[in-house]
Amino acid sequence: MVTSFLKIFLRSFRRNPMFSLTNIFGLAIGIACFILTMVYIAYELSYDNFHKNRGRIFIVSSTKSCEDTFIENNTRTPSPLAEELRSNFPEVLTSARIFGAFNFVFQYEGKLFDEENIYIVDTTFFDIFSYEFIEGSPKNALSEKTSIVITETMAKKYFGAEDAFGQVLKSANNLYKVGAVVKDPPQNSVISFDMLCSSKSLNTIDRWNRDICETYVVLNKGIDRDQLENKFPELIKEKIPQIQGQDINDWLAAGNRLEYHLISLKEYYLNIQGNYIYVFGFGIVALLLIIVACINYINLSTARASMRAKEIGVRMAIGASRKNLIQQFFGESLLVTFISTVLGMGIVEVFLPVLSRFLDKELSLHYFDNLLVLPMLFLLILAVGLLSGIYPAIVLSSFKPDKVLKGGQVVSYKRFSFRSILVFAQFSISILLIISLSVVYLQSNLLYKKNLGFDNNNLLIIKDGGSRRTSVRDKKDIFKEEVINLLGVKGVSATSRYISLYNAQTQQWFPANGGEGNLFSVMGTDPDYFKTMKLSLVSGRFFDKRIPGDSMAVVINESAVKILGYKENTNFKISNGKTDCKVIGVVKDFHFETLFHEIKPLIIFYHGSEYARGRCNIIVRYDPQSLDSIITKIDELWREYVPFGALKYSINNDYNKSFYKKEEQTSQLMFSLALVVLIITLIGLYGLALFSANERIKEVAIRKIAGGSVTTILFKMTWSLTKIVLLANVLAWPFAWFFMDKWLSDFAVRVNLTLGLFCFAAITSYVLSVLTISTVIFKAANRNPVEVLRYE
């Protein structure tokens, strides 16, 4: 029987090779895109699966709500929290703190190495997280105050083929002894490091009112997170008896909130870091892709009904039962799906490395290492084969032999046939994806072109090295003077922070009259910042180095004015109660954080004053024609003024775009997937047009004899498509609005979901579909009616 089925399939293939190849390759492309998308989703869901305690590891987060301040899922917690949980809560097996990331400059064999990805952790770090040790052991890796754990890459970088264990690295302030070497952390991990230092080297004062580290815990087996979370309210009241100058109970009774929560590593990556919406979105797209591919196969298979009618009629006349025919068509569907899957896997092997490089992720498909891969491929073939074959099998096996062999119409043409429903589904999916693509593209474009409130172009950021020996902060005035005299430099300023950081530094402030306090973002700048950044002043003035009193003054933004109000010479008091600062001006709101965040109330200090002695980043506005020479000369100056630290710089436009890399990738992937879906949909529509033209060829001939023009016939036969497109929009628009509104909710600055976007998708899909089927209908309408009706 199998041999007979194969013969029939091959005979059918030889009779219409282009038709069969179109069917196979359409399904192969859909399956390939589905598999590629699922590989990406599987990778995203695999984050931190390599840890032995992965199901019991949680990070402690906090939620704080008071007045106009609301901070949710803040993963910075007080330093004493880890020890308190480990020692006094039986639900906790162990805990550890993570501080960082830090910049260290190491000196080894006369060379300087500037390392950025360094964390300071507790000795219990390796009791929580599982890493493969090459040298040393987890037990003693961080046991000494000067211990440092390095990755395999760092070991090769510093020591080559030599053993790294026990070697000494010299920083600006300390000597660090290598206590262990571990394999590089897997890329799919929320904790990625190059070096780990022991927290025994810290000289911090543990305070419950300062959030300075991340706290990770491992719960004992059988313990639910709620059991520990339910104890957090009493812990907060015990350890933080006062907040904002009030008793904690009174503060909470006033409607304020301070809560601790536990978040799993997977939740942290997917929900807190915002990756869930991408995983969910591409999962939906993958499902839609395979559905569209199946519909395409069904439409093309049923379009061949007339071509195979006599074959089916003869087989039924000589005794083939309907069951035999159903088995034949299911067998053909499974065979086509198998061939398409093999071709699709070839496409996957070609494009998977390309996708990996594009996403900067280590995507792979382990056929034999992962026991689920081959069974899942088998289930995919079975599911797609059965789903694609069920309707053609039922339709083709329902033909009546007497009617078929007499040349009658084998499939009735109905106004609302199942094929119309399939095309309706395809168009709904295509319109949904076109709208989604349009929104993603416009939002990505907005992130790059949004007016940030300052001139974002031609800015060079020279980054502070972190320590005094790797920073220009003590020589910033001389350094600035040297840089401003370079050819092509138009402005130079010192500031405590970069532009467009994800998390602005915050500090608690109180108005001088003793009213309620609010959280403000703070930064330190010098008088040249206003001119260099090209900010706009609303009222008052900016800092002036000629006025000594400005070192005790502040400038605020419009958002701060809304909370505090603004009056000339208004005084504000910092939370420790020791400082009165005078407001001298208000700048127009500008985006000092990414566009994921709304503009927050901002207080700007005079950089270098007693209250703004933080990092000293240098911002240089340059002539783009002179950029290369400017960087070369600044590097020479940096080596002169900062001999212990390498120059680290970035072009602000590139630095700013790096925050939106995921959105740019999503835009390009959405374009690719939407294009694939649209192409497969149009192929399926082409198949339906062939079916319709074959079934209605006599109707077309009669209309021409009756005087109908080609244009009239074309309009008549596309009118049903117009109704399908309109109905598809009715279904697709609400879904598109829901999903895109959900995605856009992560952005403080977002595009509007206008009617024009939805109409664009409707018109685009309709025009492309009409152009596709017009080629078939035009050919049918131009046939000589005599050829069609000569035997009637």
Short mmCIF file of N, CA, C and O in Angstrom, two decimals, residues 647-699:
data_model
loop_
_atom_site.label_atom_id
_atom_site.label_comp_id
_atom_site.label_asym_id
_atom_site.label_seq_id
_atom_site.Cartn_x
_atom_site.Cartn_y
_atom_site.Cartn_z
N LEU A 647 42.08 55.57 28.66
CA LEU A 647 40.97 56.42 28.23
C LEU A 647 39.79 55.57 27.80
O LEU A 647 39.92 54.66 26.98
N LYS A 648 38.62 55.85 28.36
CA LYS A 648 37.39 55.16 27.97
C LYS A 648 36.39 56.22 27.52
O LYS A 648 36.08 57.14 28.28
N TYR A 649 35.92 56.08 26.31
CA TYR A 649 35.03 57.10 25.78
C TYR A 649 33.95 56.45 24.91
O TYR A 649 34.05 55.28 24.52
N SER A 650 32.94 57.21 24.62
CA SER A 650 31.90 56.75 23.69
C SER A 650 31.31 57.97 23.01
O SER A 650 31.34 59.09 23.55
N ILE A 651 30.79 57.74 21.79
CA ILE A 651 30.05 58.78 21.09
C ILE A 651 28.63 58.73 21.63
O ILE A 651 28.00 57.67 21.63
N ASN A 652 28.11 59.84 22.10
CA ASN A 652 26.84 59.81 22.82
C ASN A 652 25.70 59.24 22.00
O ASN A 652 24.87 58.50 22.51
N ASN A 653 25.67 59.54 20.71
CA ASN A 653 24.59 59.01 19.87
C ASN A 653 24.63 57.49 19.85
O ASN A 653 23.61 56.82 19.96
N ASP A 654 25.83 56.91 19.70
CA ASP A 654 25.98 55.45 19.71
C ASP A 654 25.66 54.89 21.08
O ASP A 654 25.03 53.84 21.21
N TYR A 655 26.12 55.58 22.11
CA TYR A 655 25.86 55.14 23.48
C TYR A 655 24.36 55.15 23.77
O TYR A 655 23.81 54.22 24.36
N ASN A 656 23.68 56.17 23.31
CA ASN A 656 22.25 56.28 23.52
C ASN A 656 21.50 55.19 22.78
O ASN A 656 20.56 54.58 23.30
N LYS A 657 21.94 54.90 21.54
CA LYS A 657 21.27 53.87 20.74
C LYS A 657 21.44 52.48 21.33
O LYS A 657 20.61 51.60 21.11
N SER A 658 22.54 52.27 22.07
CA SER A 658 22.79 50.94 22.62
C SER A 658 21.69 50.50 23.58
O SER A 658 21.45 49.31 23.76
N PHE A 659 21.00 51.47 24.20
CA PHE A 659 19.91 51.13 25.11
C PHE A 659 18.69 50.60 24.37
O PHE A 659 17.85 49.94 24.96
N TYR A 660 18.59 50.90 23.09
CA TYR A 660 17.41 50.51 22.32
C TYR A 660 17.75 49.43 21.30
O TYR A 660 17.03 49.25 20.31
N LYS A 661 18.83 48.70 21.57
CA LYS A 661 19.26 47.66 20.64
C LYS A 661 18.19 46.59 20.49
O LYS A 661 17.91 46.11 19.39
N LYS A 662 17.57 46.22 21.60
CA LYS A 662 16.55 45.17 21.54
C LYS A 662 15.35 45.61 20.70
O LYS A 662 14.79 44.81 19.95
N GLU A 663 14.97 46.88 20.81
CA GLU A 663 13.84 47.38 20.04
C GLU A 663 14.19 47.41 18.54
O GLU A 663 13.35 47.10 17.69
N GLU A 664 15.43 47.77 18.23
CA GLU A 664 15.87 47.77 16.84
C GLU A 664 15.87 46.35 16.29
O GLU A 664 15.44 46.10 15.15
N GLN A 665 16.37 45.40 17.09
CA GLN A 665 16.36 44.00 16.66
C GLN A 665 14.94 43.50 16.46
O GLN A 665 14.64 42.80 15.49
N THR A 666 14.06 43.85 17.38
CA THR A 666 12.66 43.45 17.27
C THR A 666 12.03 43.99 15.99
O THR A 666 11.29 43.29 15.30
N SER A 667 12.35 45.24 15.67
CA SER A 667 11.80 45.85 14.47
C SER A 667 12.23 45.08 13.22
O SER A 667 11.41 44.78 12.35
N GLN A 668 13.51 44.73 13.16
CA GLN A 668 14.01 44.01 11.98
C GLN A 668 13.48 42.58 11.92
O GLN A 668 13.17 42.07 10.84
N LEU A 669 13.39 41.92 13.07
CA LEU A 669 12.84 40.56 13.09
C LEU A 669 11.36 40.56 12.73
O LEU A 669 10.89 39.69 11.99
N MET A 670 10.63 41.54 13.26
CA MET A 670 9.21 41.65 12.93
C MET A 670 9.02 41.87 11.44
O MET A 670 8.11 41.32 10.82
N PHE A 671 9.89 42.69 10.86
CA PHE A 671 9.80 42.93 9.41
C PHE A 671 10.00 41.63 8.65
O PHE A 671 9.25 41.31 7.72
N SER A 672 11.01 40.85 9.04
CA SER A 672 11.31 39.59 8.35
C SER A 672 10.14 38.61 8.49
O SER A 672 9.72 38.00 7.50
N LEU A 673 9.63 38.46 9.71
CA LEU A 673 8.55 37.50 9.94
C LEU A 673 7.25 37.95 9.26
O LEU A 673 6.53 37.13 8.69
N ALA A 674 6.96 39.25 9.34
CA ALA A 674 5.75 39.75 8.69
C ALA A 674 5.85 39.57 7.18
O ALA A 674 4.85 39.23 6.52
N LEU A 675 7.03 39.77 6.63
CA LEU A 675 7.22 39.59 5.19
C LEU A 675 7.01 38.13 4.80
O LEU A 675 6.36 37.83 3.79
N VAL A 676 7.53 37.19 5.62
CA VAL A 676 7.36 35.77 5.34
C VAL A 676 5.88 35.40 5.38
O VAL A 676 5.37 34.70 4.49
N VAL A 677 5.18 35.87 6.43
CA VAL A 677 3.75 35.57 6.55
C VAL A 677 2.98 36.13 5.36
O VAL A 677 2.09 35.47 4.79
N LEU A 678 3.33 37.34 4.96
CA LEU A 678 2.63 37.97 3.84
C LEU A 678 2.88 37.21 2.55
O LEU A 678 1.96 36.98 1.76
N ILE A 679 4.12 36.78 2.32
CA ILE A 679 4.45 36.03 1.11
C ILE A 679 3.69 34.70 1.08
O ILE A 679 3.10 34.33 0.06
N ILE A 680 3.68 33.99 2.23
CA ILE A 680 2.96 32.71 2.28
C ILE A 680 1.47 32.94 2.08
O ILE A 680 0.79 32.15 1.39
N THR A 681 0.95 34.01 2.64
CA THR A 681 -0.48 34.33 2.46
C THR A 681 -0.79 34.58 0.99
O THR A 681 -1.81 34.10 0.47
N LEU A 682 0.07 35.34 0.33
CA LEU A 682 -0.18 35.63 -1.08
C LEU A 682 -0.04 34.38 -1.95
O LEU A 682 -0.75 34.24 -2.95
N ILE A 683 0.87 33.48 -1.57
CA ILE A 683 0.98 32.20 -2.29
C ILE A 683 -0.33 31.41 -2.13
O ILE A 683 -0.85 30.84 -3.10
N GLY A 684 -0.84 31.37 -0.89
CA GLY A 684 -2.11 30.69 -0.67
C GLY A 684 -3.25 31.34 -1.43
O GLY A 684 -4.13 30.66 -1.97
N LEU A 685 -3.23 32.66 -1.48
CA LEU A 685 -4.26 33.38 -2.21
C LEU A 685 -4.16 33.09 -3.71
O LEU A 685 -5.17 32.97 -4.41
N TYR A 686 -2.94 32.97 -4.18
CA TYR A 686 -2.73 32.62 -5.58
C TYR A 686 -3.34 31.25 -5.87
O TYR A 686 -3.98 31.03 -6.91
N GLY A 687 -3.15 30.32 -4.94
CA GLY A 687 -3.74 29.00 -5.10
C GLY A 687 -5.25 29.05 -5.12
O GLY A 687 -5.91 28.38 -5.92
N LEU A 688 -5.83 29.88 -4.25
CA LEU A 688 -7.29 30.01 -4.22
C LEU A 688 -7.79 30.66 -5.52
O LEU A 688 -8.86 30.30 -6.03
N ALA A 689 -7.00 31.61 -6.04
CA ALA A 689 -7.39 32.25 -7.30
C ALA A 689 -7.39 31.24 -8.44
O ALA A 689 -8.28 31.25 -9.31
N LEU A 690 -6.41 30.33 -8.44
CA LEU A 690 -6.39 29.27 -9.44
C LEU A 690 -7.63 28.39 -9.32
O LEU A 690 -8.27 28.01 -10.31
N PHE A 691 -7.96 28.04 -8.07
CA PHE A 691 -9.14 27.22 -7.82
C PHE A 691 -10.39 27.93 -8.33
O PHE A 691 -11.21 27.36 -9.06
N SER A 692 -10.53 29.21 -7.96
CA SER A 692 -11.71 29.97 -8.34
C SER A 692 -11.79 30.13 -9.86
O SER A 692 -12.87 29.99 -10.46
N ALA A 693 -10.65 30.38 -10.49
CA ALA A 693 -10.64 30.56 -11.95
C ALA A 693 -11.01 29.26 -12.66
O ALA A 693 -11.76 29.27 -13.65
N ASN A 694 -10.52 28.13 -12.16
CA ASN A 694 -10.83 26.84 -12.76
C ASN A 694 -12.31 26.50 -12.60
O ASN A 694 -12.95 25.96 -13.50
N GLU A 695 -12.83 26.79 -11.39
CA GLU A 695 -14.22 26.45 -11.12
C GLU A 695 -15.20 27.37 -11.84
O GLU A 695 -16.31 26.97 -12.16
N ARG A 696 -14.78 28.60 -12.11
CA ARG A 696 -15.71 29.59 -12.67
C ARG A 696 -15.34 29.99 -14.09
O ARG A 696 -15.78 31.03 -14.59
N ILE A 697 -14.52 29.17 -14.75
CA ILE A 697 -14.06 29.51 -16.10
C ILE A 697 -15.22 29.63 -17.09
O ILE A 697 -15.24 30.49 -17.98
N LYS A 698 -16.23 28.74 -16.92
CA LYS A 698 -17.38 28.79 -17.83
C LYS A 698 -18.22 30.04 -17.55
O LYS A 698 -18.75 30.65 -18.47
N GLU A 699 -18.34 30.40 -16.25
CA GLU A 699 -19.08 31.61 -15.90
C GLU A 699 -18.42 32.83 -16.54
O GLU A 699 -19.11 33.71 -17.07
#
